[in-house]
XYZ file of C-alpha atoms in Angstrom:
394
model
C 3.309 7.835 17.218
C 3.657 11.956 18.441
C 5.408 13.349 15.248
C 9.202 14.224 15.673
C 8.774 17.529 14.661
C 12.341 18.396 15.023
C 13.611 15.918 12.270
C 10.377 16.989 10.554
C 11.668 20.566 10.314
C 15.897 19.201 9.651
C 14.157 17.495 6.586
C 12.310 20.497 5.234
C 15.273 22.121 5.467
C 17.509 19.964 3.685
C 14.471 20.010 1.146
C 14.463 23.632 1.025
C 11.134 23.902 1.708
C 9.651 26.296 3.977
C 6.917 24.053 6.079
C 4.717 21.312 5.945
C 0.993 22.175 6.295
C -1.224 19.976 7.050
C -4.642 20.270 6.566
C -7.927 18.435 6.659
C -11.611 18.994 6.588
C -14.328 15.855 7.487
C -11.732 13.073 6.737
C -10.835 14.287 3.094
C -7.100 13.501 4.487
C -6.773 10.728 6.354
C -2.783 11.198 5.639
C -2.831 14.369 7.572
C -5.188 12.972 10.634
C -2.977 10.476 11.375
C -0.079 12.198 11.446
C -2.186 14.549 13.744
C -3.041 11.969 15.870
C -7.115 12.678 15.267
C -8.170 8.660 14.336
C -8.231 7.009 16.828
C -12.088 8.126 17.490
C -12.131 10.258 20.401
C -12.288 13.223 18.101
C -15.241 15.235 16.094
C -13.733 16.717 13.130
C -16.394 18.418 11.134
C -14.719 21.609 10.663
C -11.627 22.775 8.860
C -7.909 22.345 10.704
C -4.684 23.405 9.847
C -1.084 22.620 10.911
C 1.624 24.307 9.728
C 5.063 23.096 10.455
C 7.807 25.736 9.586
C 11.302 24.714 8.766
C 12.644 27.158 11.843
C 10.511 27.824 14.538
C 7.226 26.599 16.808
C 4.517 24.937 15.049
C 1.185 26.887 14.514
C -2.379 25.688 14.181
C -5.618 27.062 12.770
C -8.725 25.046 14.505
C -12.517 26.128 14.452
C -13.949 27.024 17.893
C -16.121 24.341 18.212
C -13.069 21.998 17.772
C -10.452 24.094 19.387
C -8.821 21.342 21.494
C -8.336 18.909 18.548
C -4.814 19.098 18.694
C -3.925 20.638 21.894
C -1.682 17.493 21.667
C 0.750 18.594 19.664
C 3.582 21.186 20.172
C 3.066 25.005 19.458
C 0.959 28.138 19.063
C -3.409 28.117 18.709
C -5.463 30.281 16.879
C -8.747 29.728 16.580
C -11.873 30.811 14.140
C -15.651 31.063 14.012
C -16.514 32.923 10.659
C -15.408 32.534 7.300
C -14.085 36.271 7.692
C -11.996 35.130 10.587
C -10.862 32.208 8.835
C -9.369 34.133 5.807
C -7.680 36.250 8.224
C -6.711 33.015 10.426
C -5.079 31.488 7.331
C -3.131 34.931 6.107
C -1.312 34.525 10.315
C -0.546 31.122 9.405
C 0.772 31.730 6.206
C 3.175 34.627 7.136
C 6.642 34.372 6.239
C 6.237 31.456 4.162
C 6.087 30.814 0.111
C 7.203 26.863 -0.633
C 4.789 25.116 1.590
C 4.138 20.595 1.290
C 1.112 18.934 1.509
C -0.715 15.937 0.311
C -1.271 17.248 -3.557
C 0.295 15.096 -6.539
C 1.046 17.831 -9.770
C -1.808 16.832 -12.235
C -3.218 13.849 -10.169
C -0.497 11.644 -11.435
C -0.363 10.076 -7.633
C -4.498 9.492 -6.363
C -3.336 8.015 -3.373
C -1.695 10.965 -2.106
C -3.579 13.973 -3.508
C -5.749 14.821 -0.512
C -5.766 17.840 -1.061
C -8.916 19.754 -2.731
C -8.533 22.254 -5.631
C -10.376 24.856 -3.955
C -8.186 24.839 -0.811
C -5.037 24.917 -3.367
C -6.382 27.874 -4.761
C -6.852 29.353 -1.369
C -3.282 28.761 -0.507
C -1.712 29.752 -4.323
C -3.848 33.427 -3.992
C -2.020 34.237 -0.825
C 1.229 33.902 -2.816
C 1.896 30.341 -1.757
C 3.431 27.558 -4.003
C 2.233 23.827 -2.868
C 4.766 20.801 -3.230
C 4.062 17.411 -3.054
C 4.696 16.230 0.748
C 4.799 12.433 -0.769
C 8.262 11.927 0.482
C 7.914 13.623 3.601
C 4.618 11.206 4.216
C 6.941 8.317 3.408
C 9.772 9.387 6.235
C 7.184 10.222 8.669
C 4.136 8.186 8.103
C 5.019 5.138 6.260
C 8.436 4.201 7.404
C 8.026 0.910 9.660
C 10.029 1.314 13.190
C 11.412 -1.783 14.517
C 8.739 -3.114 16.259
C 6.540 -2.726 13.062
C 9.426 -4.699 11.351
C 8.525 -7.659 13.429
C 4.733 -7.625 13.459
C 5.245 -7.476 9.451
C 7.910 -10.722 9.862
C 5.297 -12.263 11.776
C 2.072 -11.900 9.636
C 3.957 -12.894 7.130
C 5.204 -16.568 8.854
C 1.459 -16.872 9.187
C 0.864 -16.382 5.668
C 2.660 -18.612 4.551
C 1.469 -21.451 7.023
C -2.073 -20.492 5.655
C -1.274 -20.601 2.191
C 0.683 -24.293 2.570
C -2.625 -25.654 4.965
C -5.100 -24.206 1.908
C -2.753 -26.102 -1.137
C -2.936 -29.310 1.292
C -6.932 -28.761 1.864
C -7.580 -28.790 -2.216
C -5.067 -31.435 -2.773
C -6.697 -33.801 -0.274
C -9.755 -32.983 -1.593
C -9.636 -33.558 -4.878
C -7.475 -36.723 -4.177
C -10.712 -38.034 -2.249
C -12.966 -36.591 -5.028
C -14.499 -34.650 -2.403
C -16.656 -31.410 -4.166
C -14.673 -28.391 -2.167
C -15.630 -25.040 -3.795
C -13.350 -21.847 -3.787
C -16.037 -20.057 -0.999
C -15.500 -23.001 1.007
C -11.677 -23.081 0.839
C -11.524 -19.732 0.857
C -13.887 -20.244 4.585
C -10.953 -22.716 6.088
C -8.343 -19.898 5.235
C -10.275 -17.180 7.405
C -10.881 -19.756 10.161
C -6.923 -20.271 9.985
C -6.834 -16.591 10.069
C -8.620 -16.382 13.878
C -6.094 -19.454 14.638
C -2.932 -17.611 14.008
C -4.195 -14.648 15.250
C -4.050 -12.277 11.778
C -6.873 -9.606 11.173
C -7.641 -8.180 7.342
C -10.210 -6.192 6.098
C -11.554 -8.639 3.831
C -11.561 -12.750 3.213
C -8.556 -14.264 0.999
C -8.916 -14.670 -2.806
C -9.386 -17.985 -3.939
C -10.046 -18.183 -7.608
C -9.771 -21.097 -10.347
C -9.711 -21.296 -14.064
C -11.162 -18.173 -15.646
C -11.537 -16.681 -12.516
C -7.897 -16.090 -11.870
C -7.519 -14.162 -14.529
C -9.834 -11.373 -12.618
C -7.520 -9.734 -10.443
C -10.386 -8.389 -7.854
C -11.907 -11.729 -7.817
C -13.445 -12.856 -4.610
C -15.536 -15.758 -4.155
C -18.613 -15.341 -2.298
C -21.669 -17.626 -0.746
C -23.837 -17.275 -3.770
C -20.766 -16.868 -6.289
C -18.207 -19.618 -6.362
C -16.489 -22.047 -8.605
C -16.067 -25.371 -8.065
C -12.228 -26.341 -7.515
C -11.834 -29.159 -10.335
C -8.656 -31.355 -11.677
C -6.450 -29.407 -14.421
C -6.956 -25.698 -13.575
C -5.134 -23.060 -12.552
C -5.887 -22.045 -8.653
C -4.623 -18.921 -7.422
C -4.629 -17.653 -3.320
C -3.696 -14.232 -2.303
C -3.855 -13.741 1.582
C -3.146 -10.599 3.690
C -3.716 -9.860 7.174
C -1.906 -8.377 10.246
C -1.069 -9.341 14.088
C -3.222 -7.767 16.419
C -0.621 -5.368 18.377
C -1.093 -1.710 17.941
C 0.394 -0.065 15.242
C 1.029 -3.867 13.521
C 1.566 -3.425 9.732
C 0.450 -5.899 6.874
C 2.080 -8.627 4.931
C 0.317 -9.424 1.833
C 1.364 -12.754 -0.120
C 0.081 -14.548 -3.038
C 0.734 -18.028 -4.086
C -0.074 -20.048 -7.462
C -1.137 -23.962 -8.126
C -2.384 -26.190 -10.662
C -4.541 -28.923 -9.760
C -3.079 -31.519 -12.271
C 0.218 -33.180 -11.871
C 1.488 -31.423 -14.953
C 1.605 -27.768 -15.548
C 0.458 -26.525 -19.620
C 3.023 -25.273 -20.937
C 1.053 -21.674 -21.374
C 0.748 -21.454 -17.592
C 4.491 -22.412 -17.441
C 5.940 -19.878 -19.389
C 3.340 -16.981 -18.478
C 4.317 -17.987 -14.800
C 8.299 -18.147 -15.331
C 8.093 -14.883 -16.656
C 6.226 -13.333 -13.789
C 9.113 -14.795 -11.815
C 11.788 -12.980 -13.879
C 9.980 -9.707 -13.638
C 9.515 -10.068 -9.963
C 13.265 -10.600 -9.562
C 14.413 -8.305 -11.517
C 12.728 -5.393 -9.597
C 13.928 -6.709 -6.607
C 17.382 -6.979 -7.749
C 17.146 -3.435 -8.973
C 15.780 -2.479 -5.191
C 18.726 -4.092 -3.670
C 21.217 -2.806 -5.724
C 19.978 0.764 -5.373
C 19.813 -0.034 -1.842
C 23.366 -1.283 -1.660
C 24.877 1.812 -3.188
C 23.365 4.057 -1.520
C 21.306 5.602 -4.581
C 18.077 6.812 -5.478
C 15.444 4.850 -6.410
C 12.212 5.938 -7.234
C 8.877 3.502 -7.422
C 8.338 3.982 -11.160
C 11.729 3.136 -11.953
C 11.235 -0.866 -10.327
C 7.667 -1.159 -12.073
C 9.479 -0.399 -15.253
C 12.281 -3.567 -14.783
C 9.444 -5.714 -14.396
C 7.488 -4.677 -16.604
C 10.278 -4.233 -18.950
C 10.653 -8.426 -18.704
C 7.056 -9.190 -19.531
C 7.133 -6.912 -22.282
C 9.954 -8.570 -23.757
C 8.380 -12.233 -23.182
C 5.480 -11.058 -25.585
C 2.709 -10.248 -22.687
C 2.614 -6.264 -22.839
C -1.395 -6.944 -23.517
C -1.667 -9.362 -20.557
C -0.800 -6.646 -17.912
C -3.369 -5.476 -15.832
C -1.908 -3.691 -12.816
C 1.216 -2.112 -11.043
C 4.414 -4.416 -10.195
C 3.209 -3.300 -5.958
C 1.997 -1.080 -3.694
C 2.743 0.331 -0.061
C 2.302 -1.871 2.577
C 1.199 -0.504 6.039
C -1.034 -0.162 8.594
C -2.987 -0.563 6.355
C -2.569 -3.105 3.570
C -2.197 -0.189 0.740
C -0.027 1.965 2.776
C 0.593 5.669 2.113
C 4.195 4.902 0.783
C 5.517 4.751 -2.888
C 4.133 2.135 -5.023
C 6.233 0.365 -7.530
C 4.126 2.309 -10.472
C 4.885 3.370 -13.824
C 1.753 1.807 -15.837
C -1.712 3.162 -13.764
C 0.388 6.058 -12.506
C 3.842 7.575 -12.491
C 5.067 7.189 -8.882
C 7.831 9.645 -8.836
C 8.608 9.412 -4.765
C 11.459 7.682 -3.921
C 11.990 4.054 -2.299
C 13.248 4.913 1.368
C 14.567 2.740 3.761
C 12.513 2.151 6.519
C 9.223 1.255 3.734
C 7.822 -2.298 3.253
C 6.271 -2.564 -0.650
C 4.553 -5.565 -2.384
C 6.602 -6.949 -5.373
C 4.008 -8.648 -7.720
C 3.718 -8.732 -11.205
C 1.009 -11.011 -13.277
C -0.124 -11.821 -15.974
C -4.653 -12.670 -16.954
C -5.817 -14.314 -19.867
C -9.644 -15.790 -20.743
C -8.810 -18.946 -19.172
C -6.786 -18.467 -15.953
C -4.381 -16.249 -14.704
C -1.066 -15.622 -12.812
C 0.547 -13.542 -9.613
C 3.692 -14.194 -7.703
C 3.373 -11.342 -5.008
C 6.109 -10.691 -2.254
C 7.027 -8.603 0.596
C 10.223 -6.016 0.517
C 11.545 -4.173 3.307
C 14.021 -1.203 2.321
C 16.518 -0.777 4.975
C 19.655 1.492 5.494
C 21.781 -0.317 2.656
C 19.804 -3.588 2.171
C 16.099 -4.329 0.510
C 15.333 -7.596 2.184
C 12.412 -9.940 1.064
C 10.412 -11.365 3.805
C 9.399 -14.482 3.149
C 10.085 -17.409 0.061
C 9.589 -16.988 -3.353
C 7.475 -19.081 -5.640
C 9.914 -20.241 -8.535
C 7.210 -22.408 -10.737
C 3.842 -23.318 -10.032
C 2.859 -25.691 -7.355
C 1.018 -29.286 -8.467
C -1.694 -29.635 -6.582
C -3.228 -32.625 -8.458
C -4.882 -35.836 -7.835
């Protein structure tokens, strides 16, 4: 999408900030060449590029001859540079008249996802009297924020999900009713044909993972890797993909079973309290969301987390309560983080987040992942919620 640089500019000024540079060199910030429009591969970017976005006034960019039409496409002034000597004095033009300038940087690498930005380049800016803020919430209004039609490519993928995730339960159950050897590859193999049949993309295969295995959370079955799905385990599928359309964003679900017809009582009450954290951050998100108030992603990892803590797990958490969800399927939005980072950016409407807290253990383990999309004054969640874990026995 071209940026809006006029509501660009009304939000740096409500933010008192002075402009939003963007800057990249080789790829180091994919943020910042996407919101330039350079990915789509009909551009060489091997040199440095700025664009600066002032809270008054035309845009200005700094591009290296070579590259100098790399973003003729968007609005405002040129100047180009060869040398280093004409770069310094390319950067001290672009930098004139301004002192609070955003980009992708995170104070003390307390966000990864978003600090983009290299410390030599922040110390090129800072000498030239220039104080860097964190443009995470600017890259949420103007990167990561669905638009309608987004909305419904999300609502969707995520129908399809769910179709796939009911056809895989039904493919273990009948096989292990008919005794029939099905290992977690091969299931995992039906659920990527069902993929091409619903017409979903992802960047990698499902996770299908029994017993011990689901209490890995990167787990992923492979040809020469695989467990055999067997009666009276735990057997845990997390699915995400996308529609095809341009610009489609992900939906990411996962979905727990046991393949007995009664669920141990450890797996019962690890998995109830997964549930309770879930819905407690998403009651938080929709109440915050209702009123009209701030919310910011650390703030809903610490209600869920706050319930598993409580329930006697806090040394069975592994990982976040969720993460952006975009064009990609770890979006460049706020995550719902206050354990591997604290994500200080708020929850805007217009972002679509993962809610899923779990729990892993030696012997299994367990997820209950959902979908949230933040509008105006609602947080809606885009598909059903697992209450208890499925039977999937004999």
């Amino acid at each position: 999408m071209p940026l809006d640089v006029a509501a660009i500019q009304e939000t740096l000024r409500s933010d008192g900030l002075d402009a939003w540079l963007l800057y990249d060199f080789h790829g180091s910030n994919p943020i910042a060449a996407r919101l330039a429009g350079l990915t789509n591969g009909t551009h060489m970017t091997t040199r440095r590029w700025y664009y600066l976005i002032p809270a008054s006034g035309s845009p200005r960019a700094l591009v290296h001859a070579i590259e100098r039409h790399n973003l003729d496409a968007l609005p405002g002034t040129k100047q180009t540079y060869a040398g280093r000597e004409q770069l310094a004095a390319g950067l001290d033009d672009l930098l004139r008249g301004v002192t609070r300038v955003a980009m992708e940087y995170s104070p003390q690498g307390a966000i990864p996802y978003l600090s983009r930005v290299d410390a030599g380049t922040a110390e090129m800016l800072r000498s030239r009297g220039v104080e860097i803020i964190s443009s995470g919430d600017l890259v949420q209004r103007f990167e990561a924020a669905w638009t309608p039609a987004q909305l419904a490519t999300h609502l969707r993928a995520s129908d399809a999900l769910y179709r796939i995730k009911d056809r895989a339960f039904d493919r273990a159950r009948r096989a292990l009713h008919d005794g029939e050897r099905i290992t977690e590859y091969a299931l995992q193999q039906h659920m990527v044909r069902w993929f091409e049949e619903e017409g979903l993309v992802s960047d990698e295969a499902p996770v299908v993972a029994v017993g011990a295995n689901a209490g890995n959370p990167h787990y992923l079955p492979s040809h020469d890797h695989s467990s055999v799905v067997t009666p009276d385990q735990v057997l845990l599928l997390d699915l995400w993909g996308k529609v095809t359309d341009p610009g489609a964003v992900f939906a990411d679900i996962t979905w727990v079973g046991f393949t007995g017809s009664r669920v141990p009582d450890e797996a019962a009450r690890a998995f109830d309290a997964i549930v309770r954290a879930r819905d407690a951050a998403v009651a938080l998100v929709q109440e915050a969301a209702l009123a009209g108030r701030e919310l910011h992603g650390w703030e809903a990892d610490r209600a869920a987390r706050d319930v598993l803590e409580q329930s006697g797990y806090r040394d069975h958490i592994l990982h976040r309560t969720g993460h952006s969800l975009g064009e990609s399927v770890h979006g460049n939005g706020v995550h719902l983080d206050d354990y591997e980072t604290h994500d200080d950016r708020r929850i805007l409407p217009g972002t679509g987040f993962t809610v899923e807290p779990g729990l892993y253990f030696d012997t299994f383990g367990v997820r209950t992942e959902i979908n949230v999309f933040r509008g105006d004054r609602d947080a809606t969640v885009s598909g059903p919620r697992q209450m208890a874990l499925l039977t999937v026995g004999i």
